Short mmCIF file of N, CA, C and O in Angstrom, two decimals:
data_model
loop_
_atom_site.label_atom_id
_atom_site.label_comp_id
_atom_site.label_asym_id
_atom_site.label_seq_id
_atom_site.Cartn_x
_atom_site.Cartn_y
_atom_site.Cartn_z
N UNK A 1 -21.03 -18.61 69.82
CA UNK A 1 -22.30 -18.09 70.32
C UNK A 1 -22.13 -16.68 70.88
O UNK A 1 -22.90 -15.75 70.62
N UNK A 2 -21.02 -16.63 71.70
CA UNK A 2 -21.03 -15.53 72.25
C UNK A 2 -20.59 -14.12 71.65
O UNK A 2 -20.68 -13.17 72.43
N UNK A 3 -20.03 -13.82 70.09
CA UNK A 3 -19.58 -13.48 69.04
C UNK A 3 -20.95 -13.20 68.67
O UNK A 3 -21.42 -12.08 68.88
N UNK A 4 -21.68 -14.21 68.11
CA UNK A 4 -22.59 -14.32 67.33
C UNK A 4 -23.99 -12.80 68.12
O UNK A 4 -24.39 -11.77 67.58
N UNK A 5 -24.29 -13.32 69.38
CA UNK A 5 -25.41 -13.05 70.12
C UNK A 5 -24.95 -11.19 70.50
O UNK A 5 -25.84 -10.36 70.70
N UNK A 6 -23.33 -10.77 70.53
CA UNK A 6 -23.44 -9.54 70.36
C UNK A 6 -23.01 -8.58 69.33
O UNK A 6 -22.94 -7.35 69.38
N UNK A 7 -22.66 -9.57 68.17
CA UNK A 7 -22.93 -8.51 66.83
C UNK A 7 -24.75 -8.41 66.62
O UNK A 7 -25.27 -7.45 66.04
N UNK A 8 -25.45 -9.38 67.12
CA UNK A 8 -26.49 -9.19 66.86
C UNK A 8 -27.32 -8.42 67.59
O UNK A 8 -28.46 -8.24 67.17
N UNK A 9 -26.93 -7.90 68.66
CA UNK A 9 -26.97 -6.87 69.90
C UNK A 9 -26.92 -5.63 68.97
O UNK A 9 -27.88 -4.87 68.89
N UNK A 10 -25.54 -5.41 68.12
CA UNK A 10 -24.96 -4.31 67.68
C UNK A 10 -26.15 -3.59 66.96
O UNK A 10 -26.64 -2.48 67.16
N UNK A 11 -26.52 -4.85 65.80
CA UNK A 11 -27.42 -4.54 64.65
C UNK A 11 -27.93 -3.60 65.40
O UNK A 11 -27.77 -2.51 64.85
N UNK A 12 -28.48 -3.51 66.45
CA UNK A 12 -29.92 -2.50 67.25
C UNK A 12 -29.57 -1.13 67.00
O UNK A 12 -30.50 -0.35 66.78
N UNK A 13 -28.34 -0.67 66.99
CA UNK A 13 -27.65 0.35 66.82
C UNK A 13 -27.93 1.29 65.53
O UNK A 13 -27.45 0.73 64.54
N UNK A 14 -28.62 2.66 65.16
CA UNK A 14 -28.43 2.81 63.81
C UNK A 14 -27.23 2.78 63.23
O UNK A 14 -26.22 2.95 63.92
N UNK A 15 -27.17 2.53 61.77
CA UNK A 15 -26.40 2.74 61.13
C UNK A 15 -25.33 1.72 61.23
O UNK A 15 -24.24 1.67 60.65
N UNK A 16 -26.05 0.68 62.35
CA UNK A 16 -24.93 -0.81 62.27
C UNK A 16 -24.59 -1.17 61.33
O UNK A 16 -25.08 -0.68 60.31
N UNK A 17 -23.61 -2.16 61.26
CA UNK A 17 -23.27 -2.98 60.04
C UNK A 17 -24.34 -4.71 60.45
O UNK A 17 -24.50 -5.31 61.51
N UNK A 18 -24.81 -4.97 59.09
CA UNK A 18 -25.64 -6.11 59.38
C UNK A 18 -24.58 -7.26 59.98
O UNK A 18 -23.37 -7.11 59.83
N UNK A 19 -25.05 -8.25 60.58
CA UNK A 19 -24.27 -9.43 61.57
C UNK A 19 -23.43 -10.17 60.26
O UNK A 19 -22.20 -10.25 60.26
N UNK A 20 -24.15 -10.60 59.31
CA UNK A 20 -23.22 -11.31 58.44
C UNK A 20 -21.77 -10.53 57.84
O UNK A 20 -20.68 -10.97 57.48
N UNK A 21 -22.35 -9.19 57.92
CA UNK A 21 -21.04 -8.36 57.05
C UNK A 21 -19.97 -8.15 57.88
O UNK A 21 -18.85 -7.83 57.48
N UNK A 22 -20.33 -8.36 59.28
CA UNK A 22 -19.73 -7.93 60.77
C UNK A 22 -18.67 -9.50 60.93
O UNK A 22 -17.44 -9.54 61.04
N UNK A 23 -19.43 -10.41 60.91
CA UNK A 23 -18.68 -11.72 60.79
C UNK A 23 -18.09 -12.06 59.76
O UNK A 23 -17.13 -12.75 60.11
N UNK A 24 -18.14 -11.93 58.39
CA UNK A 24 -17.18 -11.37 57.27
C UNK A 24 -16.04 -11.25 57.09
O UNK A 24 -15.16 -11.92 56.54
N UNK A 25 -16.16 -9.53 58.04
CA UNK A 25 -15.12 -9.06 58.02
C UNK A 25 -13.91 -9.48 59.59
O UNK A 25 -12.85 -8.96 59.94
N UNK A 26 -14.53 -10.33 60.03
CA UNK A 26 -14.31 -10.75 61.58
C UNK A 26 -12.97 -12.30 60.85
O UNK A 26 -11.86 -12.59 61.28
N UNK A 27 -13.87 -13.00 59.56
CA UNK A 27 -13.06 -13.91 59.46
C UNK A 27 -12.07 -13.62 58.23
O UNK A 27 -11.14 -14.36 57.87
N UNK A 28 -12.37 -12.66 57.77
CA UNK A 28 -11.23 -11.99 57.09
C UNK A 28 -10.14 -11.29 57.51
O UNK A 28 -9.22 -11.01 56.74
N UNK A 29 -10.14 -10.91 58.95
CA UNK A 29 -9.26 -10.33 59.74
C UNK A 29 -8.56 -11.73 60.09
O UNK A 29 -7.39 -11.81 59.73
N UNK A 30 -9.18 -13.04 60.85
CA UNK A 30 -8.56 -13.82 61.08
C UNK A 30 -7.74 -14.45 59.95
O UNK A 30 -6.58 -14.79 60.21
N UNK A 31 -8.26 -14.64 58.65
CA UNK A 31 -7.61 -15.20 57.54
C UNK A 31 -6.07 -13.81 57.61
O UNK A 31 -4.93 -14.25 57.47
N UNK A 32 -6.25 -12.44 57.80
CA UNK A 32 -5.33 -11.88 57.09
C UNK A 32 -3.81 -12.26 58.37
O UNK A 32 -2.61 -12.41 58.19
N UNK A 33 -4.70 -12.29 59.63
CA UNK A 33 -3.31 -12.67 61.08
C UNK A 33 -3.02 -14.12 60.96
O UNK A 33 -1.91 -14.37 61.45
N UNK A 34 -3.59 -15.13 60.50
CA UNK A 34 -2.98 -16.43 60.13
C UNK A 34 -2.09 -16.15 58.70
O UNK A 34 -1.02 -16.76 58.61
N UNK A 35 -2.42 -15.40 57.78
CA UNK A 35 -1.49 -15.20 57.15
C UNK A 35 0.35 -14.47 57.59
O UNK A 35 1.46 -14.83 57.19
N UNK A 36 0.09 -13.75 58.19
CA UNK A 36 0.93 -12.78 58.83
C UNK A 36 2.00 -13.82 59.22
O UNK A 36 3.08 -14.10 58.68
N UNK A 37 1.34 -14.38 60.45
CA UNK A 37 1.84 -15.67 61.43
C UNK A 37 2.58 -16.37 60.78
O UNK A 37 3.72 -16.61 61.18
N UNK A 38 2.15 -16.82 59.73
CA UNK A 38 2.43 -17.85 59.37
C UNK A 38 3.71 -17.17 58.09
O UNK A 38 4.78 -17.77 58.18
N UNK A 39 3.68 -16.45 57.39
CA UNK A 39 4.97 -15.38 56.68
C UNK A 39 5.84 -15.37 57.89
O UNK A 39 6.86 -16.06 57.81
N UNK A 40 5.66 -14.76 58.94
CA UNK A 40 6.73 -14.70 59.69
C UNK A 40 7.67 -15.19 60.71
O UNK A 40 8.77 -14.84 61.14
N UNK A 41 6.42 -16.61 61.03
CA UNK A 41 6.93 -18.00 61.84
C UNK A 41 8.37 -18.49 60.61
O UNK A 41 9.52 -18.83 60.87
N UNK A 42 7.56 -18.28 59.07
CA UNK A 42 8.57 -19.27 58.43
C UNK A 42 9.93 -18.29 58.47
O UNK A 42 10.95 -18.72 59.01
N UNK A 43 9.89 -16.92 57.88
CA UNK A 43 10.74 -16.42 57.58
C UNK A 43 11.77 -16.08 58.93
O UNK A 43 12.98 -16.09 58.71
N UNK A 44 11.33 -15.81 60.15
CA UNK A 44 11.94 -15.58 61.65
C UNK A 44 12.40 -16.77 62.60
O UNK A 44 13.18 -16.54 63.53
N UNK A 45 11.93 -17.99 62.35
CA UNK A 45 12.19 -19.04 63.73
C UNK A 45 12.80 -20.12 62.80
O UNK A 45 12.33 -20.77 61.86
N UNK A 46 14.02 -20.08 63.40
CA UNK A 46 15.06 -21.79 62.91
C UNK A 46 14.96 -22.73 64.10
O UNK A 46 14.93 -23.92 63.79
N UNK A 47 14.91 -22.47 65.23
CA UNK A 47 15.23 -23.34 65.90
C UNK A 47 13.96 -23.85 66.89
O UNK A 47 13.82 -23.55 68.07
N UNK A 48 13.01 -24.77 65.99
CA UNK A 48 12.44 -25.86 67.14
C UNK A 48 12.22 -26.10 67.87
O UNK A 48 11.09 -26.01 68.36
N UNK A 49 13.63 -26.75 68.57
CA UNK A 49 13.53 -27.50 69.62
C UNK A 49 14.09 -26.60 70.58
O UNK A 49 14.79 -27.15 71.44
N UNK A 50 13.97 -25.43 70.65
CA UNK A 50 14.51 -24.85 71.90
C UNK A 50 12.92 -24.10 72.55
O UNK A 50 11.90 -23.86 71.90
N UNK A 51 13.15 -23.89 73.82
CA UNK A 51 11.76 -23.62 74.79
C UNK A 51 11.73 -22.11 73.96
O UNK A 51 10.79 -22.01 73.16
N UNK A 52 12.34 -21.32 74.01
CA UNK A 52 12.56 -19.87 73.65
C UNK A 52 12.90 -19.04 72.98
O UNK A 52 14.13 -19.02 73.00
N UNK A 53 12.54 -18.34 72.40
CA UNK A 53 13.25 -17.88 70.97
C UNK A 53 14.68 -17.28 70.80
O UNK A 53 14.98 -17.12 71.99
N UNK A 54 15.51 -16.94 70.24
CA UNK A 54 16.88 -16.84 70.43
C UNK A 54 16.30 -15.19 70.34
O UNK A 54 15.11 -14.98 70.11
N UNK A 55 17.18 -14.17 70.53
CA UNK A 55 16.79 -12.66 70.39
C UNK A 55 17.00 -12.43 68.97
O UNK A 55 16.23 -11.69 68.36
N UNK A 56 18.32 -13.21 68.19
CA UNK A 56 17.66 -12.84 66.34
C UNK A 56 16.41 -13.03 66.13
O UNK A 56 15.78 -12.25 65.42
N UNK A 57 15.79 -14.21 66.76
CA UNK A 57 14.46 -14.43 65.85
C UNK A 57 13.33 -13.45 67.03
O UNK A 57 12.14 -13.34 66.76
N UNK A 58 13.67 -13.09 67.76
CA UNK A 58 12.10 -12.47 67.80
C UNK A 58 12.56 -11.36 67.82
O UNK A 58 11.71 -10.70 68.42
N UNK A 59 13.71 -10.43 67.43
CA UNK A 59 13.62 -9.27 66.81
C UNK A 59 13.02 -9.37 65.51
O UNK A 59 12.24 -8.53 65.05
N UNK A 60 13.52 -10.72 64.74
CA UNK A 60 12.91 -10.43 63.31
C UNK A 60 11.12 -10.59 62.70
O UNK A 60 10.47 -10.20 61.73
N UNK A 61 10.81 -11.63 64.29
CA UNK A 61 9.38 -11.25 64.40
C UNK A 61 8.49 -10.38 64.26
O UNK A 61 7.50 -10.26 63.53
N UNK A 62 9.19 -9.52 65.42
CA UNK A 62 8.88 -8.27 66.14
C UNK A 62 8.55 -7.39 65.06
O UNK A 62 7.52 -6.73 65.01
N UNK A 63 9.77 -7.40 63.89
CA UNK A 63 9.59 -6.68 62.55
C UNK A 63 8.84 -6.55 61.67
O UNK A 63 8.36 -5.60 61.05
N UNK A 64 8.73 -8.10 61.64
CA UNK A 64 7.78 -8.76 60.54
C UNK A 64 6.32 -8.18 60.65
O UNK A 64 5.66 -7.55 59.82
N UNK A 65 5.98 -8.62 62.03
CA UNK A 65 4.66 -8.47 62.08
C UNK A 65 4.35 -6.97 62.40
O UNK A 65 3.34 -6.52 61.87
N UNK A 66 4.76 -6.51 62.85
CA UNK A 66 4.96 -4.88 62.98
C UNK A 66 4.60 -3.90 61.20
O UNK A 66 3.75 -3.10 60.82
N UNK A 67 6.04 -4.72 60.46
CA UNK A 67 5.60 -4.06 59.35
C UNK A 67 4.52 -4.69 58.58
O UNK A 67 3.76 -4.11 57.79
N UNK A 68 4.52 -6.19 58.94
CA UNK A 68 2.81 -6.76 57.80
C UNK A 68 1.28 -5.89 58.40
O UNK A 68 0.17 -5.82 57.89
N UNK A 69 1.92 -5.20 59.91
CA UNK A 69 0.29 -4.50 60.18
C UNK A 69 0.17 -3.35 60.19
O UNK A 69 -0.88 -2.76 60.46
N UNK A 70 1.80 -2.59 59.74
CA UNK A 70 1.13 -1.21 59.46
C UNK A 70 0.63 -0.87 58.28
O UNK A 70 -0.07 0.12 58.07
N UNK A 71 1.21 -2.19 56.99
CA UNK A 71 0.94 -2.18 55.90
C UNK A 71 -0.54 -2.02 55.87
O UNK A 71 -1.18 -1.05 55.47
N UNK A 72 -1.06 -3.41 56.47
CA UNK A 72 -2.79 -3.61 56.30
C UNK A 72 -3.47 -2.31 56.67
O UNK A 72 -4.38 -1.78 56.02
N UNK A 73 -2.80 -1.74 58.06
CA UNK A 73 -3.90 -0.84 58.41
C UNK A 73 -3.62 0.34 57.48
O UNK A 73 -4.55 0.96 56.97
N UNK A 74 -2.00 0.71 57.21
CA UNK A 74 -2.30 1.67 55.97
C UNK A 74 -3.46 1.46 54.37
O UNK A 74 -3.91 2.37 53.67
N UNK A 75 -3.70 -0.28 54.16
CA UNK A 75 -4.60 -0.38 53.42
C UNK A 75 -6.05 -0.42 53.60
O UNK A 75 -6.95 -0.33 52.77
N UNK A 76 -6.07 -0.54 54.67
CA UNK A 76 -7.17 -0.75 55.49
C UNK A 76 -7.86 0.74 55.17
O UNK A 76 -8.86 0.93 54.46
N UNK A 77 -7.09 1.73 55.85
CA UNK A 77 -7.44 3.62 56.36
C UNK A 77 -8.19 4.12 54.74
O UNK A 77 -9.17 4.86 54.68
N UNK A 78 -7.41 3.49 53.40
CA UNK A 78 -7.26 3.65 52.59
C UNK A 78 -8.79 3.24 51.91
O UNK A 78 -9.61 3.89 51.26
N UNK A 79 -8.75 2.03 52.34
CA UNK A 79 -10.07 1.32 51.91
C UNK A 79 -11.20 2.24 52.51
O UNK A 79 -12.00 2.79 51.75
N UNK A 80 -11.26 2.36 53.72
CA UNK A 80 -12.35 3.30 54.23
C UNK A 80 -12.17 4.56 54.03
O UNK A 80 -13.16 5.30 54.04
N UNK A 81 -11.32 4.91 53.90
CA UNK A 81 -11.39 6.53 53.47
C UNK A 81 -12.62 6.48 51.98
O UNK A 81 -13.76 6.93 51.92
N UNK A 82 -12.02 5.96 51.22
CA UNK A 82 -12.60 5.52 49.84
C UNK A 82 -14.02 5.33 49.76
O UNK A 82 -14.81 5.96 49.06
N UNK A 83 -14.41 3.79 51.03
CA UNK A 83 -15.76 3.64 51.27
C UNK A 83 -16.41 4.83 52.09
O UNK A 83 -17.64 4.89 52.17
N UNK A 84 -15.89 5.45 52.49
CA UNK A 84 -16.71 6.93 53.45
C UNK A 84 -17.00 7.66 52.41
O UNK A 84 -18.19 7.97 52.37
N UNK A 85 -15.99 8.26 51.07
CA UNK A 85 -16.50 9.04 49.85
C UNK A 85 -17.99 8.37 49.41
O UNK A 85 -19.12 8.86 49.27
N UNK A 86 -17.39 6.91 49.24
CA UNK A 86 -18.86 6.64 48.20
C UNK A 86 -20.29 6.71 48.55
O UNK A 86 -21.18 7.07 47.79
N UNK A 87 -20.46 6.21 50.13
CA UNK A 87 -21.38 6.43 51.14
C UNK A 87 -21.83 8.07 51.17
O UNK A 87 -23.00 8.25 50.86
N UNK A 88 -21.01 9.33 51.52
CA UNK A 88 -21.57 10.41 51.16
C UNK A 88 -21.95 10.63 49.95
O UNK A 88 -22.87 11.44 49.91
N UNK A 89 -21.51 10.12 48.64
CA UNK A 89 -22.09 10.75 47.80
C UNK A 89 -23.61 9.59 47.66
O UNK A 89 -24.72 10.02 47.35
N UNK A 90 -23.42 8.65 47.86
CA UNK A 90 -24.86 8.11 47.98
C UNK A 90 -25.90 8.81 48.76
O UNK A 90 -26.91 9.37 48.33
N UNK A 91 -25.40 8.65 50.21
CA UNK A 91 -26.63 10.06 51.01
C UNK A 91 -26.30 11.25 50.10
O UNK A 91 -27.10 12.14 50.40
N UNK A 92 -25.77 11.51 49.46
CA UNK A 92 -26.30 13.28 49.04
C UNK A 92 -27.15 13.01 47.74
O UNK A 92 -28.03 13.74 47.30
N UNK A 93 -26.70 11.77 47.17
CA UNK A 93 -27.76 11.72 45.76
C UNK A 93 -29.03 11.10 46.14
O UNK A 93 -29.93 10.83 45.34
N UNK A 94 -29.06 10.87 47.48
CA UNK A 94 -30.48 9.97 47.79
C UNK A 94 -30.90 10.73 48.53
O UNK A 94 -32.05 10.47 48.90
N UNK A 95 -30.21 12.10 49.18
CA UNK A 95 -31.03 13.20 49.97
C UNK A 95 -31.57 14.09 48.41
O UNK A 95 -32.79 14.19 48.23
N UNK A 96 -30.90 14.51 47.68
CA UNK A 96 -31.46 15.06 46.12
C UNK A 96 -32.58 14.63 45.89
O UNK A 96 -33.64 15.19 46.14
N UNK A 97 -32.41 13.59 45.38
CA UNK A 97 -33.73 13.07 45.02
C UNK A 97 -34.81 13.15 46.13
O UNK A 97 -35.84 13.42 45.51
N UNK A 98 -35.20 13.04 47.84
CA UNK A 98 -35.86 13.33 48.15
C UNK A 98 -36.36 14.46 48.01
O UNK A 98 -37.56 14.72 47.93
N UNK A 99 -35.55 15.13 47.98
CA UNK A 99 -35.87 16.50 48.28
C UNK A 99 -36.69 17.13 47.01
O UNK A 99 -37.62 17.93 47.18
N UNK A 100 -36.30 16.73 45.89
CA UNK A 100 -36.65 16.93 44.10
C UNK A 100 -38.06 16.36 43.94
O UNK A 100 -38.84 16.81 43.10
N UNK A 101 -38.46 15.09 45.00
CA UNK A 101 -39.49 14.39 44.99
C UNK A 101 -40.48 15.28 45.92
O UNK A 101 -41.58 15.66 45.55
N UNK A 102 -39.91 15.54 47.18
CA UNK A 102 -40.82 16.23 48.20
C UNK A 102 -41.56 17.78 47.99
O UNK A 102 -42.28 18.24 48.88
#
C-alpha cells in the first residue's frame, strides 16, 4: 500500500513515469537482486552451520555482488542513455510537426 499510494503521488509530477511502469520496473529490480543473491550465496558460502561467515566467503561476496552491480548499472546507464536519444528525437519530430502544422 504504502509503495503503491506514493508512486501514485509521483504520477502528479510532469513528465512522471505512469504507476504501473514505476512498479515494473520496481519488480524487475527485485527479480534482478534475488538473482544476484542468489549467484553469489551459491558461488561464496560453504559453510552453514556456522553463525558467521568465514572472511574467504564474504570477501568473495563482497566481490560478487560488487561486480554483478557495476555490471547492471553499467547496463542500466547504457539503456538510458539510448532511451534519452529516442525520447529527444521523438520531442523534436513531434515539436516539427507542430510547428509545420501551426
Amino acid at each position: 500500500y504504502f509503495i503503491q499510494s506514493n508512486l501514485s503521488n509521483m504520477a502528479m509530477f510532469p513528465g512522471a513515469r505512469d504507476t504501473g511502469t514505476m512498479i515494473s520496473d520496481m519488480k524487475q529490480f527485485g527479480r534482478v537482486f534475488n538473482e544476484v543473491t542468489e549467484e553469489c550465496f551459491t558461488k561464496c558460502i560453504f559453510s552453514l552451520g556456522e553463525t558467521t561467515l568465514k572472511d574467504a566467503e564474504s570477501s568473495c561476496a563482497d566481490r560478487c555482488i560488487s561486480k554483478s552491480f557495476s555490471a547492471s548499472s553499467r547496463s542500466m546507464m547504457m539503456f538510458m542513455t539510448e532511451k534519452l536519444g529516442q525520447d529527444i528525437s521523438q520531442l523534436n519530430a513531434a515539436s516539427s510537426e507542430d510547428t509545420s502544422n501551426g
